[in-house]
mmCIF file of C-alpha atoms and ligand atoms in Angstrom:
data_model
loop_
_atom_site.group_PDB
_atom_site.id
_atom_site.type_symbol
_atom_site.label_atom_id
_atom_site.label_comp_id
_atom_site.label_asym_id
_atom_site.label_seq_id
_atom_site.Cartn_x
_atom_site.Cartn_y
_atom_site.Cartn_z
ATOM 1 C CA UNK A 1 109.291 76.269 95.178
ATOM 2 C CA UNK A 2 107.157 75.386 98.151
ATOM 3 C CA UNK A 3 103.211 76.306 98.389
ATOM 4 C CA UNK A 4 102.881 79.711 98.071
ATOM 5 C CA UNK A 5 99.570 79.536 99.887
ATOM 6 C CA UNK A 6 97.423 82.657 101.143
ATOM 7 C CA UNK A 7 95.197 82.068 103.927
ATOM 8 C CA UNK A 8 93.110 84.112 106.105
ATOM 9 C CA UNK A 9 93.637 81.992 108.793
ATOM 10 C CA UNK A 10 90.539 82.977 110.811
ATOM 11 C CA UNK A 11 89.756 82.603 114.415
ATOM 12 C CA UNK A 12 86.854 81.108 115.550
ATOM 13 C CA UNK A 13 82.944 81.804 114.943
ATOM 14 C CA UNK A 14 82.254 85.609 114.462
ATOM 15 C CA UNK A 15 85.341 86.718 113.669
ATOM 16 C CA UNK A 16 85.969 84.012 110.867
ATOM 17 C CA UNK A 17 82.577 84.743 109.618
ATOM 18 C CA UNK A 18 83.186 88.595 109.151
ATOM 19 C CA UNK A 19 86.317 87.809 107.114
ATOM 20 C CA UNK A 20 84.085 85.513 105.089
ATOM 21 C CA UNK A 21 81.506 88.230 104.531
ATOM 22 C CA UNK A 22 83.974 90.746 103.502
ATOM 23 C CA UNK A 23 86.082 88.269 101.295
ATOM 24 C CA UNK A 24 82.638 87.331 99.276
ATOM 25 C CA UNK A 25 81.555 91.067 98.469
ATOM 26 C CA UNK A 26 85.539 91.456 97.453
ATOM 27 C CA UNK A 27 85.307 88.684 95.219
ATOM 28 C CA UNK A 28 81.906 89.844 93.160
ATOM 29 C CA UNK A 29 84.271 93.643 93.055
ATOM 30 C CA UNK A 30 87.190 91.837 91.822
ATOM 31 C CA UNK A 31 85.198 89.824 89.035
ATOM 32 C CA UNK A 32 83.540 92.847 87.747
ATOM 33 C CA UNK A 33 87.214 94.615 87.735
ATOM 34 C CA UNK A 34 88.525 91.700 85.318
ATOM 35 C CA UNK A 35 85.457 91.523 83.711
ATOM 36 C CA UNK A 36 85.819 95.301 82.561
ATOM 37 C CA UNK A 37 89.498 94.975 81.900
ATOM 38 C CA UNK A 38 88.860 92.011 79.625
ATOM 39 C CA UNK A 39 85.747 93.694 77.874
ATOM 40 C CA UNK A 40 87.389 97.102 77.549
ATOM 41 C CA UNK A 41 91.052 96.893 77.112
ATOM 42 C CA UNK A 42 91.372 92.995 75.950
ATOM 43 C CA UNK A 43 88.839 93.058 73.391
ATOM 44 C CA UNK A 44 90.292 96.518 71.701
ATOM 45 C CA UNK A 45 93.788 94.983 72.146
ATOM 46 C CA UNK A 46 92.919 91.845 70.317
ATOM 47 C CA UNK A 47 91.311 93.507 67.500
ATOM 48 C CA UNK A 48 94.471 96.026 67.007
ATOM 49 C CA UNK A 49 92.134 98.886 68.071
ATOM 50 C CA UNK A 50 94.931 100.526 70.322
ATOM 51 C CA UNK A 51 93.678 104.007 70.191
ATOM 52 C CA UNK A 52 90.065 102.527 71.497
ATOM 53 C CA UNK A 53 91.787 101.988 74.829
ATOM 54 C CA UNK A 54 91.124 105.892 75.464
ATOM 55 C CA UNK A 55 87.255 105.357 74.797
ATOM 56 C CA UNK A 56 87.583 105.123 78.703
ATOM 57 C CA UNK A 57 88.803 108.052 80.946
ATOM 58 C CA UNK A 58 92.429 107.441 81.252
ATOM 59 C CA UNK A 59 95.604 109.626 81.889
ATOM 60 C CA UNK A 60 97.532 108.910 79.047
ATOM 61 C CA UNK A 61 96.823 105.549 77.636
ATOM 62 C CA UNK A 62 97.168 105.342 73.789
ATOM 63 C CA UNK A 63 99.569 108.465 72.772
ATOM 64 C CA UNK A 64 100.338 107.997 69.010
ATOM 65 C CA UNK A 65 104.335 107.846 68.093
ATOM 66 C CA UNK A 66 105.122 106.424 71.573
ATOM 67 C CA UNK A 67 105.539 102.768 70.949
ATOM 68 C CA UNK A 68 107.614 101.798 74.172
ATOM 69 C CA UNK A 69 104.596 103.574 76.281
ATOM 70 C CA UNK A 70 101.959 102.244 74.477
ATOM 71 C CA UNK A 71 103.492 98.534 74.893
ATOM 72 C CA UNK A 72 104.127 99.146 78.568
ATOM 73 C CA UNK A 73 100.981 100.052 78.898
ATOM 74 C CA UNK A 74 99.226 96.995 77.060
ATOM 75 C CA UNK A 75 101.137 94.939 79.346
ATOM 76 C CA UNK A 76 100.096 96.991 82.257
ATOM 77 C CA UNK A 77 96.474 96.352 81.828
ATOM 78 C CA UNK A 78 96.365 92.845 80.252
ATOM 79 C CA UNK A 79 98.434 91.478 83.304
ATOM 80 C CA UNK A 80 96.261 93.521 85.739
ATOM 81 C CA UNK A 81 93.397 90.832 84.682
ATOM 82 C CA UNK A 82 96.004 87.980 85.567
ATOM 83 C CA UNK A 83 97.301 89.252 89.173
ATOM 84 C CA UNK A 84 93.697 90.155 90.057
ATOM 85 C CA UNK A 85 92.295 86.518 89.103
ATOM 86 C CA UNK A 86 95.662 84.814 90.707
ATOM 87 C CA UNK A 87 95.401 86.645 93.789
ATOM 88 C CA UNK A 88 91.612 85.925 93.872
ATOM 89 C CA UNK A 89 92.100 82.052 93.343
ATOM 90 C CA UNK A 90 94.888 81.921 95.744
ATOM 91 C CA UNK A 91 92.389 83.086 98.736
ATOM 92 C CA UNK A 92 89.916 80.307 97.645
ATOM 93 C CA UNK A 93 90.146 77.645 100.397
ATOM 94 C CA UNK A 94 88.477 74.736 98.646
ATOM 95 C CA UNK A 95 90.970 75.598 95.772
ATOM 96 C CA UNK A 96 93.914 75.076 98.420
ATOM 97 C CA UNK A 97 92.576 72.012 99.732
ATOM 98 C CA UNK A 98 91.598 70.171 96.359
ATOM 99 C CA UNK A 99 94.284 71.176 94.041
ATOM 100 C CA UNK A 100 97.638 72.104 96.106
ATOM 101 C CA UNK A 101 99.468 71.757 92.852
ATOM 102 C CA UNK A 102 97.429 74.238 90.917
ATOM 103 C CA UNK A 103 97.511 76.664 93.981
ATOM 104 C CA UNK A 104 101.406 76.103 93.643
ATOM 105 C CA UNK A 105 101.516 77.256 90.308
ATOM 106 C CA UNK A 106 98.951 80.054 90.655
ATOM 107 C CA UNK A 107 100.911 81.058 93.402
ATOM 108 C CA UNK A 108 103.650 81.324 91.122
ATOM 109 C CA UNK A 109 101.953 83.359 88.532
ATOM 110 C CA UNK A 110 100.388 86.003 91.138
ATOM 111 C CA UNK A 111 103.897 86.757 92.568
ATOM 112 C CA UNK A 112 105.658 87.094 89.394
ATOM 113 C CA UNK A 113 102.959 88.949 87.653
ATOM 114 C CA UNK A 114 102.644 91.332 90.877
ATOM 115 C CA UNK A 115 106.532 91.893 90.538
ATOM 116 C CA UNK A 116 106.016 92.815 86.657
ATOM 117 C CA UNK A 117 103.066 95.100 87.157
ATOM 118 C CA UNK A 118 105.034 96.857 89.893
ATOM 119 C CA UNK A 119 107.909 97.658 88.151
ATOM 120 C CA UNK A 120 105.841 98.498 84.973
ATOM 121 C CA UNK A 121 103.522 100.765 86.887
ATOM 122 C CA UNK A 122 106.871 102.666 88.245
ATOM 123 C CA UNK A 123 107.842 103.091 84.844
ATOM 124 C CA UNK A 124 104.416 104.122 83.385
ATOM 125 C CA UNK A 125 104.299 106.485 86.385
ATOM 126 C CA UNK A 126 108.075 108.107 86.343
ATOM 127 C CA UNK A 127 109.268 107.045 83.328
ATOM 128 C CA UNK A 128 106.193 107.861 80.809
ATOM 129 C CA UNK A 129 105.264 110.656 83.137
ATOM 130 C CA UNK A 130 101.853 109.517 83.556
ATOM 131 C CA UNK A 131 100.290 110.892 86.962
ATOM 132 C CA UNK A 132 97.634 113.745 87.810
ATOM 133 C CA UNK A 133 99.661 114.910 90.942
ATOM 134 C CA UNK A 134 102.753 114.598 92.335
ATOM 135 C CA UNK A 135 101.140 113.173 95.860
ATOM 136 C CA UNK A 136 99.026 110.821 93.700
ATOM 137 C CA UNK A 137 102.273 109.530 91.982
ATOM 138 C CA UNK A 138 104.149 109.027 95.152
ATOM 139 C CA UNK A 139 101.058 107.241 96.890
ATOM 140 C CA UNK A 140 100.625 104.904 94.087
ATOM 141 C CA UNK A 141 104.703 104.474 94.047
ATOM 142 C CA UNK A 142 105.039 103.621 97.507
ATOM 143 C CA UNK A 143 102.272 100.558 97.091
ATOM 144 C CA UNK A 144 104.671 99.738 94.084
ATOM 145 C CA UNK A 145 107.695 99.490 96.303
ATOM 146 C CA UNK A 146 105.582 97.569 99.049
ATOM 147 C CA UNK A 147 104.633 94.966 96.381
ATOM 148 C CA UNK A 148 108.266 94.317 95.744
ATOM 149 C CA UNK A 149 109.145 93.876 99.400
ATOM 150 C CA UNK A 150 106.200 91.845 100.297
ATOM 151 C CA UNK A 151 106.344 89.724 96.809
ATOM 152 C CA UNK A 152 109.761 89.371 97.872
ATOM 153 C CA UNK A 153 109.191 88.114 101.587
ATOM 154 C CA UNK A 154 106.325 85.818 100.432
ATOM 155 C CA UNK A 155 108.903 84.250 97.869
ATOM 156 C CA UNK A 156 111.487 83.642 100.132
ATOM 157 C CA UNK A 157 109.423 82.643 103.101
ATOM 158 C CA UNK A 158 107.859 79.801 100.920
ATOM 159 C CA UNK A 159 111.221 78.598 99.456
ATOM 160 C CA UNK A 160 112.350 78.037 102.992
ATOM 161 C CA UNK A 161 109.230 76.322 103.828
ATOM 162 C CA UNK A 162 108.199 78.454 106.692
ATOM 163 C CA UNK A 163 104.726 78.361 105.727
ATOM 164 C CA UNK A 164 103.526 80.495 109.127
ATOM 165 C CA UNK A 165 105.648 83.309 108.141
ATOM 166 C CA UNK A 166 104.960 82.719 104.332
ATOM 167 C CA UNK A 167 101.178 83.327 104.550
ATOM 168 C CA UNK A 168 101.310 86.392 106.545
ATOM 169 C CA UNK A 169 103.881 87.932 103.575
ATOM 170 C CA UNK A 170 101.528 86.668 100.964
ATOM 171 C CA UNK A 171 98.678 87.985 102.652
ATOM 172 C CA UNK A 172 100.228 91.342 102.792
ATOM 173 C CA UNK A 173 101.412 90.911 99.154
ATOM 174 C CA UNK A 174 97.950 90.257 98.523
ATOM 175 C CA UNK A 175 96.649 93.528 99.562
ATOM 176 C CA UNK A 176 99.241 95.435 98.358
ATOM 177 C CA UNK A 177 98.623 94.519 94.774
ATOM 178 C CA UNK A 178 94.663 95.238 95.159
ATOM 179 C CA UNK A 179 95.788 98.583 96.828
ATOM 180 C CA UNK A 180 94.800 100.002 93.159
ATOM 181 C CA UNK A 181 91.494 98.049 93.483
ATOM 182 C CA UNK A 182 91.006 99.155 97.012
ATOM 183 C CA UNK A 183 91.741 102.938 95.682
ATOM 184 C CA UNK A 184 88.877 102.616 92.937
ATOM 185 C CA UNK A 185 86.350 101.239 95.468
ATOM 186 C CA UNK A 186 87.545 103.558 98.130
ATOM 187 C CA UNK A 187 87.028 106.672 95.778
ATOM 188 C CA UNK A 188 83.652 105.561 94.777
ATOM 189 C CA UNK A 189 82.416 104.846 98.347
ATOM 190 C CA UNK A 190 83.618 108.359 99.669
ATOM 191 C CA UNK A 191 82.056 110.263 96.529
ATOM 192 C CA UNK A 192 78.926 108.523 97.170
ATOM 193 C CA UNK A 193 78.727 108.896 101.070
ATOM 194 C CA UNK A 194 79.676 112.626 100.993
ATOM 195 C CA UNK A 195 78.958 114.016 97.422
ATOM 196 C CA UNK A 196 83.051 114.236 96.720
ATOM 197 C CA UNK A 197 83.956 116.007 99.878
ATOM 198 C CA UNK A 198 87.745 116.989 99.881
ATOM 199 C CA UNK A 199 87.962 115.786 96.471
ATOM 200 C CA UNK A 200 89.454 117.429 92.814
ATOM 201 C CA UNK A 201 89.885 116.133 89.658
ATOM 202 C CA UNK A 202 94.058 115.796 90.172
ATOM 203 C CA UNK A 203 93.759 113.289 92.913
ATOM 204 C CA UNK A 204 95.288 116.196 95.490
ATOM 205 C CA UNK A 205 92.269 117.133 97.639
ATOM 206 C CA UNK A 206 92.786 116.220 101.181
ATOM 207 C CA UNK A 207 90.315 113.468 100.873
ATOM 208 C CA UNK A 208 91.996 112.064 97.946
ATOM 209 C CA UNK A 209 95.306 111.688 99.699
ATOM 210 C CA UNK A 210 93.989 110.100 102.997
ATOM 211 C CA UNK A 211 92.053 107.621 100.375
ATOM 212 C CA UNK A 212 95.546 107.015 98.184
ATOM 213 C CA UNK A 213 97.531 105.971 101.200
ATOM 214 C CA UNK A 214 94.744 104.426 102.785
ATOM 215 C CA UNK A 215 93.835 101.921 100.008
ATOM 216 C CA UNK A 216 96.895 99.970 100.990
ATOM 217 C CA UNK A 217 97.558 101.130 104.760
ATOM 218 C CA UNK A 218 94.433 100.660 105.839
ATOM 219 C CA UNK A 219 93.686 96.884 104.604
ATOM 220 C CA UNK A 220 97.307 96.273 105.625
ATOM 221 C CA UNK A 221 96.454 97.668 109.469
ATOM 222 C CA UNK A 222 93.177 95.747 109.440
ATOM 223 C CA UNK A 223 94.483 92.461 108.531
ATOM 224 C CA UNK A 224 97.058 92.824 111.181
ATOM 225 C CA UNK A 225 94.445 93.629 113.626
ATOM 226 C CA UNK A 226 92.351 90.579 112.040
ATOM 227 C CA UNK A 227 95.310 88.345 112.529
ATOM 228 C CA UNK A 228 96.025 89.116 116.075
ATOM 229 C CA UNK A 229 92.401 88.966 116.853
ATOM 230 C CA UNK A 230 92.137 85.233 115.895
ATOM 231 C CA UNK A 231 94.948 84.221 118.425
ATOM 232 C CA UNK A 232 93.904 86.775 121.106
ATOM 233 C CA UNK A 233 92.274 85.248 124.187
ATOM 234 C CA UNK A 234 90.432 88.655 125.053
ATOM 235 C CA UNK A 235 86.825 89.032 123.725
ATOM 236 C CA UNK A 236 87.088 93.050 123.385
ATOM 237 C CA UNK A 237 89.804 92.870 120.967
ATOM 238 C CA UNK A 238 87.883 90.189 118.534
ATOM 239 C CA UNK A 239 84.590 92.250 119.297
ATOM 240 C CA UNK A 240 86.503 95.298 117.953
ATOM 241 C CA UNK A 241 87.761 93.317 115.169
ATOM 242 C CA UNK A 242 84.773 92.168 113.812
ATOM 243 C CA UNK A 243 83.093 95.513 114.171
ATOM 244 C CA UNK A 244 85.815 96.578 111.847
ATOM 245 C CA UNK A 245 85.819 93.975 109.612
ATOM 246 C CA UNK A 246 81.574 94.855 109.463
ATOM 247 C CA UNK A 247 82.372 98.188 108.612
ATOM 248 C CA UNK A 248 84.879 97.232 105.756
ATOM 249 C CA UNK A 249 82.598 94.972 104.481
ATOM 250 C CA UNK A 250 80.071 97.886 104.276
ATOM 251 C CA UNK A 251 82.079 100.363 102.727
ATOM 252 C CA UNK A 252 83.584 97.990 100.257
ATOM 253 C CA UNK A 253 79.733 97.203 98.999
ATOM 254 C CA UNK A 254 79.256 100.491 98.845
ATOM 255 C CA UNK A 255 82.093 101.186 96.880
ATOM 256 C CA UNK A 256 81.714 98.016 94.797
ATOM 257 C CA UNK A 257 78.431 98.981 94.049
ATOM 258 C CA UNK A 258 79.624 102.313 92.966
ATOM 259 C CA UNK A 259 82.368 101.132 90.544
ATOM 260 C CA UNK A 260 80.051 98.931 88.818
ATOM 261 C CA UNK A 261 77.539 101.350 88.512
ATOM 262 C CA UNK A 262 79.558 104.446 87.528
ATOM 263 C CA UNK A 263 83.038 103.487 86.746
ATOM 264 C CA UNK A 264 83.220 100.119 85.163
ATOM 265 C CA UNK A 265 79.835 99.281 84.185
ATOM 266 C CA UNK A 266 79.783 101.458 80.938
ATOM 267 C CA UNK A 267 82.826 99.488 79.712
ATOM 268 C CA UNK A 268 81.710 95.727 80.597
ATOM 269 C CA UNK A 269 79.515 95.242 77.779
HETATM 270 C C1 HEM B 301 99.648 95.281 90.930
HETATM 271 C C2 HEM B 301 98.555 95.925 90.878
HETATM 272 C C3 HEM B 301 98.099 96.857 89.756
HETATM 273 C C4 HEM B 301 96.957 96.791 89.081
HETATM 274 C C5 HEM B 301 95.916 95.646 89.113
HETATM 275 C C6 HEM B 301 96.737 97.691 87.955
HETATM 276 C C7 HEM B 301 95.803 97.944 87.412
HETATM 277 C C8 HEM B 301 95.480 99.021 86.174
HETATM 278 C C9 HEM B 301 94.835 99.276 85.383
HETATM 279 C C10 HEM B 301 93.499 98.385 85.031
HETATM 280 C C11 HEM B 301 94.930 100.256 84.514
HETATM 281 C C12 HEM B 301 94.451 100.985 83.587
HETATM 282 C C13 HEM B 301 93.710 102.087 83.770
HETATM 283 C C14 HEM B 301 92.116 102.130 84.174
HETATM 284 O O1 HEM B 301 91.186 101.611 83.484
HETATM 285 O O2 HEM B 301 91.797 102.018 85.656
HETATM 286 C C15 HEM B 301 96.329 100.786 84.902
HETATM 287 C C16 HEM B 301 96.818 101.938 84.600
HETATM 288 C C17 HEM B 301 97.986 102.526 85.196
HETATM 289 N N1 HEM B 301 98.677 102.279 86.414
HETATM 290 FE FE1 HEM B 301 98.295 99.982 87.210
HETATM 291 N N2 HEM B 301 98.358 98.630 88.397
HETATM 292 C C18 HEM B 301 98.349 98.171 89.080
HETATM 293 C C19 HEM B 301 99.921 98.590 89.646
HETATM 294 C C20 HEM B 301 100.194 100.130 89.345
HETATM 295 C C21 HEM B 301 101.082 100.238 90.273
HETATM 296 C C22 HEM B 301 102.032 100.066 91.486
HETATM 297 C C23 HEM B 301 101.536 101.411 89.696
HETATM 298 C C24 HEM B 301 102.558 102.805 90.003
HETATM 299 C C25 HEM B 301 103.741 102.463 90.914
HETATM 300 C C26 HEM B 301 100.884 102.217 88.648
HETATM 301 C C27 HEM B 301 100.631 102.853 87.530
HETATM 302 C C28 HEM B 301 99.478 102.951 86.447
HETATM 303 C C29 HEM B 301 99.798 103.991 85.689
HETATM 304 C C30 HEM B 301 100.777 105.055 85.253
HETATM 305 C C31 HEM B 301 98.424 103.418 84.596
HETATM 306 C C32 HEM B 301 98.476 104.096 83.480
HETATM 307 C C33 HEM B 301 97.329 105.671 83.468
HETATM 308 C C34 HEM B 301 96.889 106.189 82.373
HETATM 309 O O3 HEM B 301 97.552 106.080 81.065
HETATM 310 O O4 HEM B 301 95.788 106.459 82.200
HETATM 311 N N3 HEM B 301 99.686 100.697 88.543
HETATM 312 N N4 HEM B 301 96.840 100.033 86.316
#
């Protein structure tokens, strides 16, 4: 298969820098997410303490006697570290340039793992019945379906060696895969900024609903705007997108801070 490279393909100057700043903040937050997964789920799985998964608040996690469900949960959480790390690596320009072979293989790992994660996540949600509210199950399932669609299109365009189109589908696949990460970061940013306005503990409050669908729709919309601004000759369009990217970077920074301080931090040691 040809190179499944993912590139932000920035425009010039400030626009490019706004993308880079967002990426650096997101990279710190994604590394913390991977760290939490390995430190909490990885360590307990390795020593066979499956019931210990539930030391962290979960919807179901480990359920005694449910071997199939527990196995699917283990596969899902452990592959979560692989898909997040491989997605992050695909975006590092130096790696693409200096190790194109690694980049190609990493792209295959990313897309394959993304498909397994989406199918496994759909099964956990509907097959195992793991959700807090119907609307939250629907929101994450739409994300799962988008991962399958974008992943397939990224793969097919790479095989056809249509790299221009491929890069855009691969970037969309990356954003959809990270929808669950954006959700955690978005929930924390909103909770800190508003004190939890419009949120409840079944993820069905008005703010919860907007955040759950927004977790992938907003990054996808912002990417389209960024992509077009990079090719636009109108300074006003670029300025608008630079402002939006700066706002996204600030919200991401707040959310990453909140996630590390309150959500993942206690399970990273
Ligand atoms: C592809 C990117 C995904 C990643 C990186 C990811 C990551 C995770 C992680 C880390 C957990 C453990 C819970 C936690 O500690 O927060 C989890 C659980 C879960 N995920 Fe995913 N997930 C992804 C996609 C999906 C999708 C698309 C769905 C649904 C369609 C889904 C449904 C679930 C369910 C139902 C659980 C079990 C929650 C529980 O038992 O408490 N995931 N996921």
